[in-house]
Amino acid sequence: MPRESSSLADLLADARVWKLKDASASHRLSSSRPVWSTGQRALDARLPGGGWPTASLVEVLIDVHGLGEVQLFLPALVESQRCTDGDIPWLVWIAPPHEPYAPALAQQGIELARLLVVRPASATEALWAAEQALRSGVCAAVLLWLKGTDDRWLRRLKLAAEEGGALGVLFRPERHRFESSPASLRLLMTQGEQQARLELLKVQGGRPGLVDLGAP
Amino acid sequence: MAQTGTQTADLFAAPAPVLAPAPVLAPTPMLAPTPVPPPALPAAPVCVLPSPQRRRSLWYAVVFAGAPDLYQLSLHAQQFTSFVSLAAPNALLLEIQGSLRLFGTCVRLRELLDARWQALGVAAQSAIAPSTLAALWCARVGEDLCSDDKTTLTGRLLEIPLIGTAWDAARLQTLRSMGIRRLGDLLRLPRAGLARRLGPAAVRDLDIALGRQPEPRRAFVPRERFRERLDFETEIEHLAYLERALEPVLERCARFLRRRQAGVQSLSLRLRHRACPATELRLGFASVTSEPRRLAEVLAQRLSRLELPAAVRAMQLVSGPLQPLSAVSLDAFGGGGRDTAVQLIERLRARLGEQAVYGLTTQTEHRPEAAWCRVQQLSLAALSARGGVPPLEAMPRPVWLLAEPVLLSQREVHELGLASGASPRDPERIETGWWDGKGVARDYYRIRPARGAELWVFQERQTKSWYLHGMFA
């Protein structure tokens, strides 16, 4: 991950650095640092850098599976595998709620030979596996589905993601909404009238609030 | 091959000046096509190429009395040459041309080898000849042949009794009934007739013995394993102590592997207890390795899952079969903190189990449930990014597929707006698999209910009932 150079622009572009600036302004500034588009223009505009940050933990609070939550990350996953010079990085899906359907993923452009599905027996093992994968440095993104976890483990995941330069995505139920979380981005997805309702609960370097997923 | 007889009437007439015997049987016209010799090809294209200069080889054959332990004897033989080949049940063949520079003449080398068998206390007969079978046949009948001269080879073989060929009894009986007892008698016969009567294998053997055709032989490779047993003075009850005790053993194992430029893909650890049966642990690695760090790490993960039934009295570490290390399996940068994918996968597998970590792949199949499968054998070779757009199928597929289609109740069908008359448009019809008894005839729809997730449902075309099969996430 490009953390070798330490110019001011790079530092500012890091999602972990808080900026008293408008999110849209920082968006233009940070073309050097890789961010992965969410595929939703409305959401991209609201995120610092204009996409999912690398080397950080993103938390998605969701109760019903199938609201398009994976779709938010698929373009980023594809991009992360495509935009490399060397070996294609791995994607790890830990404890997905259903069987990830290989033809759909291939259709989206994911390199299936670099996709790993992990089915741990318990939540602790799932967290352990996620930490190992994030820290390893060979994974571009780790997606983790959990029922519940504690704050300490999340902190470990965040550190592992920063160390390994990977994007960690944690899906967990909405009831954890009011717990504190070290994730740099927290999203809440609920069922809306016409389509899913997406709310940014916490954005480091951005403005929380409702996102209007009008036109993709 | 270029030298093998291309004319059917070309007998085994020796090029040697010794005893060129006249054929007893007149060359019979070929009645049936015989597989050997090869059909007379137009010679021109073969002759255009200069015949490849084969490396000369010289063979030392030794036949042991009784039922020798060929494995042990081969290990001894390997001190004299790098190429030892087993000739079951009781003989060895050594290629010694390459060893002559070191040991001097072949006579001297033969003395050394024979002295070694004597020192080991096994009765042995040996011979040296420029072809494998000639040496072997001579050794078997006790013919004292020690020559690297190919030109006189045929002459030396003429007096060998046929019993030395160790052909099967039926063939030898046939020959005996024809009044043929020595190789010389046999070589006098026409080739085509021989091939017909004895089979092509016999003719091939003769060609090999006379040095007209090389014989590919499999080299003896010692099967080696790392094996070490530790008996503890006091019984070990805690895994942490066990791990500490294993550290030096693993270190020695890694050194053992390094010295042989080999790696292993599995290790097995056997823990012995006083009363209950021994605990067996089998460790698998994602790739061939000799890296002590990886060995220790996988072992530690495996031990962390283990519950000791009783205190451990002794343990034994045995490696799997040794495999050559390829350049890929060597860690060029010495690890240096960062993991490789291989390490990550085997660490996950060591703790979560082999089955819990897998890959996915697609299969060319129209039935959605059969269009994918799990992959346990992950490809770990380097893969570079592919450019271009992914192949888009006509119809989108859901990210989640249910393990089994779920039958929707009447009420659910109504709520989803699938009731007759109001059914959605543009179905994807999948009708296939009638040949293997699991035929499907379905109309798939992608629907988005008023509230909630986007679904992938289908209607069974015969029963008209609706099923939920997947979710677009």
XYZ file of C-alpha atoms in Angstrom:
689
model
C 0.000 0.000 0.000
C 1.265 3.439 -0.816
C 2.349 4.594 2.556
C 6.031 4.976 1.791
C 5.999 8.588 0.706
C 4.933 11.056 3.317
C 4.226 14.263 1.528
C 1.621 16.553 2.992
C -0.875 15.694 0.315
C -0.552 12.020 1.071
C -0.929 12.632 4.751
C -3.997 14.714 4.209
C -5.432 12.133 1.896
C -5.261 9.486 4.578
C -8.726 8.803 5.903
C -7.333 8.533 9.388
C -6.341 12.180 9.358
C -9.185 14.434 10.341
C -9.579 17.483 8.207
C -11.697 20.505 8.924
C -12.655 20.701 5.334
C -15.517 19.996 3.119
C -15.578 16.403 1.969
C -16.032 17.344 -1.662
C -12.919 19.496 -1.593
C -10.764 16.749 -0.204
C -12.186 14.482 -2.864
C -10.343 16.346 -5.591
C -7.196 16.627 -3.599
C -6.576 12.985 -3.048
C -6.147 11.483 -6.454
C -2.870 9.878 -5.441
C -4.282 7.577 -2.834
C -6.295 4.615 -4.056
C -9.900 4.707 -3.116
C -12.334 2.274 -4.558
C -15.544 3.515 -5.975
C -18.750 2.267 -4.436
C -20.520 2.222 -7.753
C -23.049 4.716 -6.364
C -22.258 8.258 -7.358
C -24.313 9.712 -4.526
C -22.400 7.671 -1.991
C -19.006 8.344 -3.556
C -19.612 12.065 -3.229
C -20.206 11.718 0.472
C -17.114 9.680 1.259
C -13.738 11.336 1.846
C -11.599 10.643 -1.197
C -14.620 9.606 -3.191
C -14.854 5.947 -2.392
C -14.167 3.198 0.064
C -10.899 3.839 1.854
C -8.189 1.218 1.745
C -6.428 0.092 4.899
C -9.362 0.705 7.152
C -12.401 -0.867 8.701
C -15.896 -0.200 7.405
C -18.899 -1.277 9.375
C -22.296 -1.910 7.836
C -25.243 -2.303 10.167
C -27.937 -4.327 8.508
C -30.693 -6.649 9.636
C -32.024 -8.043 6.377
C -29.622 -9.548 3.906
C -30.177 -8.710 0.303
C -30.639 -4.947 0.383
C -27.799 -4.437 -2.017
C -25.159 -4.326 0.683
C -22.730 -6.555 -1.202
C -23.398 -4.638 -4.376
C -21.969 -1.553 -2.662
C -18.629 -3.305 -2.371
C -18.483 -5.438 -5.506
C -17.155 -2.669 -7.790
C -14.468 -1.970 -5.208
C -13.546 -5.647 -4.993
C -13.279 -5.909 -8.755
C -11.218 -2.767 -8.958
C -8.881 -3.897 -6.211
C -8.137 -7.076 -8.137
C -7.775 -5.343 -11.456
C -5.579 -2.401 -10.481
C -2.419 -4.246 -9.521
C 0.828 -4.740 -11.362
C 1.884 -7.956 -9.698
C 0.025 -10.841 -8.215
C -3.717 -10.396 -7.889
C -4.631 -9.862 -4.251
C -7.009 -12.179 -2.463
C -10.544 -11.490 -1.359
C -11.710 -13.266 1.744
C -15.348 -13.730 2.673
C -15.768 -14.917 6.213
C -19.012 -16.492 7.420
C -21.266 -15.174 4.637
C -24.977 -15.654 5.439
C -25.573 -17.714 2.308
C -23.449 -19.399 -0.287
C -21.760 -16.747 -2.458
C -22.894 -17.607 -5.956
C -19.807 -18.050 -8.119
C -21.422 -17.288 -11.529
C -22.734 -13.971 -10.206
C -19.317 -12.990 -8.882
C -17.613 -14.029 -12.114
C -20.210 -12.023 -14.000
C -19.296 -8.957 -11.988
C -15.637 -9.465 -12.873
C -14.211 -10.953 -9.706
C -11.251 -13.266 -10.161
C -12.617 -16.418 -8.557
C -9.197 -18.037 -8.308
C -8.363 -15.384 -5.747
C -11.494 -15.641 -3.658
C -11.429 -17.471 -0.384
C -14.526 -18.416 1.556
C -14.038 -19.197 5.218
C -16.666 -20.886 7.361
C -15.525 -20.723 10.966
C -17.342 -22.586 13.695
C -17.705 -19.662 16.091
C -17.667 -15.877 16.173
C -14.284 -15.820 17.885
C -12.783 -17.971 15.179
C -14.348 -15.725 12.550
C -12.775 -12.675 14.136
C -9.465 -14.445 14.429
C -9.595 -15.444 10.763
C -10.494 -11.891 9.767
C -7.604 -10.501 11.738
C -5.170 -12.968 10.159
C -6.416 -12.201 6.662
C -6.361 -8.439 7.131
C -2.908 -8.472 8.623
C -1.414 -10.841 6.053
C -0.903 -8.200 3.389
C -1.974 -10.542 0.595
C -5.643 -9.652 0.788
C -7.226 -6.617 -0.801
C -10.464 -6.904 1.108
C -11.943 -9.012 3.845
C -15.711 -9.214 4.232
C -16.970 -10.496 7.541
C -20.514 -11.272 8.628
C -21.129 -11.392 12.342
C -24.009 -11.510 14.790
C -22.202 -9.649 17.497
C -18.782 -8.816 18.766
C -17.130 -6.582 21.274
C -15.326 -3.333 20.884
C -11.903 -4.759 21.664
C -12.004 -7.164 18.764
C -13.059 -4.385 16.400
C -10.055 -2.386 17.460
C -7.843 -5.354 16.673
C -9.446 -5.679 13.257
C -8.909 -2.002 12.551
C -5.252 -2.232 13.474
C -4.839 -5.350 11.374
C -6.469 -3.649 8.403
C -4.155 -0.665 8.702
C -1.125 -2.915 9.042
C -2.012 -5.139 6.112
C -3.331 -2.352 3.927
C -6.590 -4.140 3.355
C -10.186 -3.022 3.372
C -12.100 -4.692 6.149
C -15.862 -4.762 5.879
C -17.909 -5.894 8.812
C -21.615 -6.618 8.483
C -23.540 -6.853 11.734
C -27.080 -6.372 12.978
C -28.583 -2.974 13.601
C -28.818 -3.450 17.349
C -25.127 -2.545 17.615
C -25.900 0.918 16.341
C -25.431 2.696 19.625
C -22.274 0.898 20.644
C -19.016 2.683 20.129
C -16.984 1.425 17.235
C -13.468 2.148 16.037
C -14.489 1.737 12.393
C -13.600 4.724 10.236
C -16.905 4.440 8.416
C -20.228 3.256 9.775
C -23.253 2.752 7.578
C -26.781 1.789 8.414
C -28.836 0.021 5.790
C -32.530 -0.469 6.292
C -35.497 -1.259 4.122
C -37.010 1.803 2.546
C -40.259 2.319 0.735
C -38.943 1.934 -2.766
C -35.369 0.898 -2.199
C -32.824 0.459 0.533
C -32.218 3.398 2.824
C -28.593 4.189 3.503
C -27.437 6.344 6.354
C -23.901 7.307 7.214
C -23.572 7.098 10.970
C -19.931 7.992 11.166
C -17.561 9.248 8.531
C -14.017 10.148 9.453
C -13.253 13.190 7.385
C -16.791 13.561 6.124
C -20.306 14.456 7.107
C -22.716 11.873 8.463
C -26.301 11.789 7.337
C -28.725 10.155 4.974
C -27.522 9.230 1.488
C -29.972 9.463 -1.328
C -29.298 6.453 -3.532
C -31.198 7.854 -6.431
C -29.443 7.130 -9.663
C -26.666 4.586 -9.510
C 16.259 -46.663 -33.046
C 17.926 -45.688 -36.241
C 19.934 -48.838 -36.109
C 17.174 -51.295 -35.414
C 16.496 -53.590 -38.264
C 14.475 -51.956 -40.909
C 14.529 -54.983 -43.144
C 12.614 -57.997 -42.029
C 15.274 -60.346 -43.340
C 18.018 -58.627 -41.359
C 18.874 -61.272 -38.835
C 20.685 -60.796 -35.652
C 23.794 -61.251 -37.679
C 26.433 -59.870 -35.426
C 28.672 -57.174 -36.694
C 31.423 -58.938 -34.789
C 33.794 -61.120 -36.725
C 33.226 -64.000 -34.353
C 31.230 -66.968 -35.498
C 28.872 -65.444 -37.993
C 26.462 -68.361 -38.056
C 24.462 -69.233 -41.090
C 20.715 -69.142 -40.638
C 19.277 -72.540 -39.951
C 15.772 -71.583 -40.782
C 15.299 -69.933 -44.085
C 13.713 -66.485 -43.832
C 10.032 -67.199 -44.055
C 7.814 -64.863 -46.013
C 5.742 -62.737 -43.753
C 2.267 -64.093 -43.477
C 0.903 -61.914 -40.804
C 2.068 -58.412 -40.070
C 4.211 -58.378 -36.981
C 4.533 -55.369 -34.777
C 8.310 -55.593 -34.653
C 10.292 -54.466 -36.543
C 8.599 -51.183 -37.313
C 7.095 -50.998 -40.784
C 9.708 -50.126 -43.327
C 9.459 -46.389 -43.394
C 10.883 -44.434 -46.271
C 14.427 -44.162 -45.063
C 15.161 -40.743 -46.463
C 13.687 -38.460 -43.783
C 15.347 -40.475 -41.060
C 18.746 -40.393 -42.666
C 18.706 -36.676 -43.302
C 19.159 -36.007 -39.642
C 22.485 -37.004 -38.192
C 21.886 -39.745 -35.680
C 22.110 -38.215 -32.234
C 25.329 -39.099 -30.527
C 24.107 -41.085 -27.591
C 26.103 -40.834 -24.459
C 27.973 -44.057 -24.023
C 26.920 -46.022 -21.050
C 28.473 -48.898 -19.214
C 26.500 -51.127 -16.930
C 27.495 -53.089 -13.893
C 24.937 -55.730 -13.022
C 24.931 -57.652 -9.804
C 22.669 -60.568 -8.952
C 22.323 -61.528 -5.327
C 21.600 -64.956 -3.973
C 18.469 -65.584 -1.976
C 16.044 -62.765 -1.225
C 18.207 -59.694 -0.682
C 17.079 -56.371 0.738
C 17.475 -54.426 -2.486
C 16.626 -51.152 -0.783
C 19.576 -51.343 1.598
C 21.891 -52.633 -1.100
C 20.900 -49.781 -3.400
C 21.874 -47.309 -0.736
C 25.330 -48.896 -0.678
C 25.506 -48.930 -4.455
C 24.793 -45.231 -4.531
C 28.216 -44.595 -3.092
C 29.718 -45.696 -6.378
C 27.407 -44.134 -8.915
C 24.555 -41.713 -9.082
C 22.426 -44.011 -11.202
C 21.257 -47.201 -9.573
C 18.324 -49.084 -10.942
C 16.504 -51.974 -9.359
C 16.031 -55.150 -11.364
C 13.539 -57.072 -9.293
C 13.567 -59.507 -7.668
C 17.218 -59.871 -6.820
C 19.456 -57.729 -9.007
C 20.775 -54.186 -9.323
C 21.996 -52.326 -12.360
C 24.545 -49.543 -11.951
C 25.553 -47.136 -14.641
C 29.311 -46.793 -14.133
C 30.580 -44.911 -17.180
C 30.327 -41.707 -15.223
C 32.228 -43.166 -12.269
C 35.269 -44.417 -14.144
C 37.145 -41.151 -13.857
C 37.008 -41.398 -10.124
C 37.591 -45.106 -9.706
C 39.948 -45.798 -12.601
C 39.195 -48.752 -14.790
C 36.025 -50.775 -14.787
C 37.975 -53.782 -13.511
C 39.030 -51.815 -10.481
C 35.508 -50.525 -9.875
C 34.114 -54.033 -10.148
C 36.594 -55.253 -7.554
C 35.559 -52.497 -5.202
C 31.875 -53.238 -5.648
C 32.321 -56.977 -5.274
C 34.362 -56.403 -2.150
C 31.513 -54.329 -0.773
C 28.982 -57.133 -1.263
C 31.395 -59.541 0.361
C 31.832 -57.249 3.313
C 28.060 -57.048 3.658
C 27.881 -60.812 3.693
C 25.720 -61.290 0.624
C 26.625 -63.719 -2.104
C 26.683 -61.912 -5.418
C 27.649 -62.418 -9.029
C 28.479 -59.466 -11.193
C 29.271 -58.562 -14.775
C 30.031 -55.414 -16.717
C 28.784 -54.837 -20.230
C 27.895 -51.885 -22.432
C 24.208 -52.774 -22.341
C 21.886 -53.332 -19.426
C 20.510 -56.730 -20.313
C 23.827 -58.123 -21.458
C 25.334 -57.303 -18.083
C 22.330 -58.661 -16.271
C 22.170 -61.911 -18.230
C 25.865 -62.518 -17.814
C 25.702 -61.849 -14.109
C 22.783 -64.193 -13.736
C 24.535 -67.187 -15.271
C 27.894 -66.337 -13.752
C 29.569 -65.468 -17.036
C 32.648 -63.472 -16.164
C 32.195 -60.560 -18.510
C 33.954 -57.295 -17.831
C 34.211 -55.317 -21.001
C 33.128 -52.019 -22.395
C 33.684 -53.065 -25.973
C 30.472 -52.981 -27.919
C 31.934 -54.604 -31.022
C 32.759 -57.887 -29.347
C 29.622 -57.919 -27.234
C 27.573 -60.168 -29.493
C 30.312 -62.731 -29.651
C 30.550 -62.845 -25.886
C 26.830 -63.368 -25.538
C 26.519 -66.335 -27.855
C 27.334 -68.929 -25.222
C 24.984 -67.583 -22.561
C 22.319 -70.137 -21.617
C 18.824 -68.873 -22.206
C 17.951 -69.414 -18.566
C 19.927 -66.242 -17.862
C 17.331 -64.103 -19.593
C 14.826 -64.873 -16.833
C 12.061 -64.918 -19.406
C 8.844 -66.554 -18.360
C 8.672 -70.323 -18.209
C 6.306 -70.731 -21.154
C 8.625 -68.876 -23.508
C 11.653 -70.805 -22.326
C 9.727 -74.042 -22.778
C 8.841 -73.083 -26.342
C 12.470 -72.391 -27.078
C 13.613 -75.597 -25.453
C 11.176 -77.576 -27.572
C 12.696 -75.882 -30.622
C 16.080 -77.126 -29.469
C 17.393 -73.695 -28.618
C 19.393 -73.503 -25.417
C 21.855 -70.708 -25.893
C 21.587 -67.139 -27.039
C 23.704 -67.961 -30.048
C 21.086 -70.444 -31.241
C 18.454 -67.824 -30.889
C 20.350 -65.108 -32.708
C 20.664 -67.353 -35.709
C 16.893 -67.326 -36.246
C 15.201 -64.824 -38.541
C 13.874 -61.814 -36.793
C 10.359 -61.808 -38.176
C 9.751 -65.405 -37.265
C 11.082 -64.814 -33.791
C 8.802 -61.885 -33.276
C 5.867 -63.981 -34.359
C 6.710 -66.975 -32.214
C 7.962 -65.307 -29.060
C 6.281 -61.939 -29.168
C 7.794 -58.547 -29.843
C 9.018 -58.203 -26.266
C 11.571 -60.960 -26.736
C 12.973 -59.336 -29.856
C 13.157 -56.041 -28.059
C 15.062 -57.665 -25.206
C 17.549 -59.071 -27.686
C 17.980 -55.673 -29.296
C 18.641 -54.144 -25.915
C 21.098 -56.840 -24.945
C 23.025 -56.368 -28.167
C 23.158 -52.645 -27.588
C 21.120 -51.760 -30.653
C 18.426 -50.109 -28.685
C 18.750 -48.186 -25.469
C 16.696 -49.229 -22.527
C 15.199 -46.485 -20.437
C 15.458 -47.436 -16.796
C 14.003 -45.858 -13.758
C 16.606 -44.609 -11.318
C 16.437 -45.685 -7.728
C 15.423 -42.811 -5.481
C 15.677 -43.594 -1.808
C 12.453 -42.956 0.015
C 13.459 -40.901 2.933
C 11.487 -39.479 5.737
C 12.361 -37.484 8.712
C 11.534 -39.556 11.766
C 12.338 -38.707 15.312
C 11.057 -40.018 18.572
C 11.266 -38.311 21.910
C 10.631 -40.031 25.210
C 9.971 -37.696 28.061
C 11.422 -38.330 31.480
C 8.399 -36.802 33.113
C 5.020 -36.909 31.496
C 3.903 -33.719 29.835
C 0.457 -32.471 30.660
C 0.454 -29.016 29.145
C 0.459 -28.252 25.471
C 2.753 -25.307 26.034
C 5.496 -27.620 27.276
C 4.859 -29.951 24.393
C 5.310 -27.097 21.986
C 8.595 -26.165 23.609
C 9.769 -29.749 23.401
C 8.876 -29.879 19.728
C 10.830 -26.772 18.793
C 14.259 -28.407 18.465
C 12.742 -31.396 16.689
C 11.186 -29.143 14.087
C 14.456 -27.317 13.752
C 16.221 -30.603 13.022
C 13.474 -31.593 10.634
C 13.891 -28.364 8.691
C 17.636 -28.850 8.581
C 17.170 -32.418 7.373
C 14.955 -31.166 4.565
C 17.235 -28.292 3.631
C 20.198 -30.618 3.302
C 18.283 -32.703 0.798
C 16.849 -29.697 -1.022
C 13.474 -31.155 -0.383
C 10.310 -30.220 1.370
C 7.259 -31.924 2.735
C 3.595 -31.332 2.335
C 2.555 -33.165 5.445
C 3.838 -34.061 8.873
C 2.381 -36.442 11.329
C 2.797 -36.268 15.042
C 2.032 -39.163 17.304
C 1.578 -38.557 20.990
C 1.747 -41.603 23.227
C -0.069 -41.812 26.519
C 0.208 -44.235 29.354
C -3.260 -45.722 29.371
C -5.259 -44.530 26.393
C -4.477 -44.992 22.705
C -2.015 -42.640 21.058
C -3.174 -39.311 19.648
C -2.438 -38.896 15.956
C -2.120 -35.441 14.431
C -1.748 -34.933 10.739
C -0.570 -31.547 9.512
C -1.093 -30.529 5.940
C 0.672 -27.669 4.206
C -0.672 -25.665 1.342
C 2.565 -26.156 -0.571
C 5.798 -28.090 -0.291
C 7.899 -26.457 2.366
C 10.987 -26.807 4.475
C 10.599 -23.488 6.248
C 10.963 -24.022 10.018
C 8.761 -20.999 10.708
C 5.909 -22.436 8.694
C 6.277 -25.892 10.170
C 6.188 -24.469 13.669
C 3.291 -22.164 12.966
C 1.015 -24.813 11.521
C 1.911 -27.167 14.318
C 1.159 -24.514 16.919
C -2.234 -23.785 15.387
C -3.046 -27.459 15.260
C -1.997 -27.958 18.861
C -4.130 -25.027 19.962
C -7.203 -26.945 18.841
C -6.131 -30.139 20.543
C -7.384 -31.431 23.839
C -5.035 -33.889 25.407
C -6.841 -36.987 26.631
C -4.001 -37.791 29.008
C -0.459 -36.839 29.812
C 2.057 -37.459 27.044
C 4.832 -39.978 27.619
C 6.488 -39.890 24.251
C 6.054 -38.383 20.869
C 7.158 -39.145 17.378
C 7.376 -36.779 14.462
C 7.348 -38.356 11.014
C 7.478 -36.352 7.836
C 5.471 -37.151 4.761
C 7.269 -38.209 1.587
C 10.023 -35.819 0.575
C 9.323 -33.742 -2.484
C 11.729 -31.591 -4.403
C 11.533 -27.931 -3.554
C 10.594 -25.794 -6.474
C 11.689 -22.227 -6.848
C 8.179 -21.084 -6.020
C 8.177 -22.777 -2.655
C 11.374 -21.073 -1.568
C 10.858 -17.869 0.269
C 13.191 -15.561 -1.562
C 13.060 -12.754 0.965
C 13.191 -14.904 4.062
C 9.702 -14.097 5.193
C 10.452 -10.738 6.734
C 7.219 -10.471 8.673
C 4.764 -10.303 5.800
C 2.914 -13.475 4.992
C 2.335 -15.147 1.713
C -1.074 -16.358 0.655
C 0.109 -19.909 1.207
C 0.964 -19.198 4.793
C -2.316 -17.449 5.398
C -4.340 -20.297 3.966
C -2.547 -23.004 5.825
C -2.770 -21.102 9.072
C -6.507 -20.683 8.596
C -6.850 -24.343 7.703
C -4.755 -25.521 10.602
C -7.064 -23.814 13.062
C -10.453 -23.941 11.390
C -10.144 -27.273 9.618
C -9.458 -28.194 6.009
C -13.091 -28.055 4.961
C -13.774 -24.615 6.405
C -11.515 -22.780 3.975
C -12.282 -23.128 0.315
C -12.487 -21.383 -3.012
C -15.250 -21.143 -5.579
C -15.386 -21.819 -9.238
C -17.968 -21.760 -11.972
C -19.013 -24.700 -14.073
C -20.499 -24.634 -17.506
C -23.986 -25.762 -16.673
C -27.353 -24.140 -17.142
C -28.950 -25.319 -13.927
C -28.141 -22.538 -11.472
C -27.498 -24.870 -8.559
C -24.979 -26.868 -10.595
C -23.218 -23.908 -12.171
C -20.712 -23.580 -9.352
C -18.744 -25.737 -6.980
C -16.380 -25.473 -4.077
C -12.650 -25.854 -4.618
C -10.490 -27.334 -1.917
C -7.313 -27.455 -3.982
C -6.584 -23.767 -4.326
C -4.344 -22.606 -7.100
C -1.544 -20.666 -5.536
C 0.499 -19.866 -8.582
C 1.040 -16.230 -9.335
C -1.771 -14.681 -11.291
C -1.514 -11.380 -13.019
C -4.363 -9.031 -13.553
C -6.500 -9.498 -16.612
C -7.537 -6.491 -18.523
C -10.728 -6.000 -20.412
C -14.340 -6.268 -19.474
C -15.688 -9.380 -17.812
C -17.861 -11.618 -19.941
C -21.384 -10.536 -19.195
C -24.065 -13.121 -19.476
C -27.412 -12.129 -20.745
C -29.175 -12.524 -17.460
C -27.891 -11.271 -14.122
C -27.291 -13.743 -11.335
C -27.850 -13.144 -7.610
C -24.942 -12.867 -5.209
C -26.530 -15.225 -2.707
C -27.882 -18.566 -3.776
C -29.968 -20.554 -1.335
C -28.732 -24.065 -0.723
C -32.194 -25.394 -1.642
C -34.972 -23.486 -3.401
C -37.611 -22.482 -0.869
C -41.225 -23.139 -1.772
C -43.263 -19.958 -1.421
C -46.665 -20.234 0.230
C -49.840 -18.900 -1.401
C -49.786 -15.841 0.808
C -46.154 -15.053 0.012
C -46.804 -15.467 -3.691
C -49.647 -13.019 -3.397
C -47.617 -10.526 -1.362
C -44.778 -10.613 -3.843
C -47.219 -9.846 -6.625
C -46.620 -13.127 -8.385
C -50.245 -14.270 -8.428
C -51.527 -15.272 -11.812
C -52.333 -12.386 -14.059
C -49.985 -10.044 -12.271
C -46.859 -12.090 -12.950
C -43.766 -10.133 -13.922
C -42.505 -10.011 -17.453
C -39.379 -11.222 -19.224
C -38.667 -14.537 -17.601
C -35.422 -16.373 -18.143
C -36.405 -19.867 -19.075
C -34.109 -22.650 -17.966
C -35.120 -26.040 -19.211
C -32.365 -28.616 -19.156
C -30.970 -31.689 -17.500
C -33.686 -34.082 -18.691
C -30.974 -36.615 -19.510
C -29.703 -37.215 -16.004
C -32.968 -37.459 -14.120
C -32.580 -34.073 -12.457
C -34.261 -32.124 -15.161
C -35.526 -28.633 -14.528
C -38.109 -26.574 -16.355
C -38.260 -23.192 -14.720
C -39.019 -19.583 -15.481
C -36.759 -17.285 -13.493
C -37.740 -13.749 -12.550
C -35.895 -10.965 -10.836
C -38.393 -9.202 -8.633
C -38.214 -6.348 -6.213
C -40.933 -6.452 -3.601
C -42.341 -3.202 -2.277
C -40.175 -3.394 0.829
C -37.076 -5.408 1.195
C -34.533 -7.271 -0.782
C -34.366 -7.949 -4.465
C -35.147 -11.607 -5.044
C -34.535 -14.267 -7.621
C -37.583 -16.481 -7.871
C -38.702 -19.115 -10.321
C -41.911 -20.806 -11.271
C -41.845 -24.529 -11.859
C -43.373 -24.847 -15.283
C -45.191 -28.071 -14.608
C -46.541 -27.539 -11.119
C -46.888 -23.753 -11.452
C -45.571 -23.377 -7.910
C -43.171 -20.605 -6.984
C -39.787 -20.935 -5.357
C -37.247 -18.512 -3.959
C -33.759 -19.365 -5.170
C -31.519 -16.412 -4.481
C -31.067 -12.841 -3.406
C -29.426 -9.956 -5.133
C -27.457 -8.392 -2.350
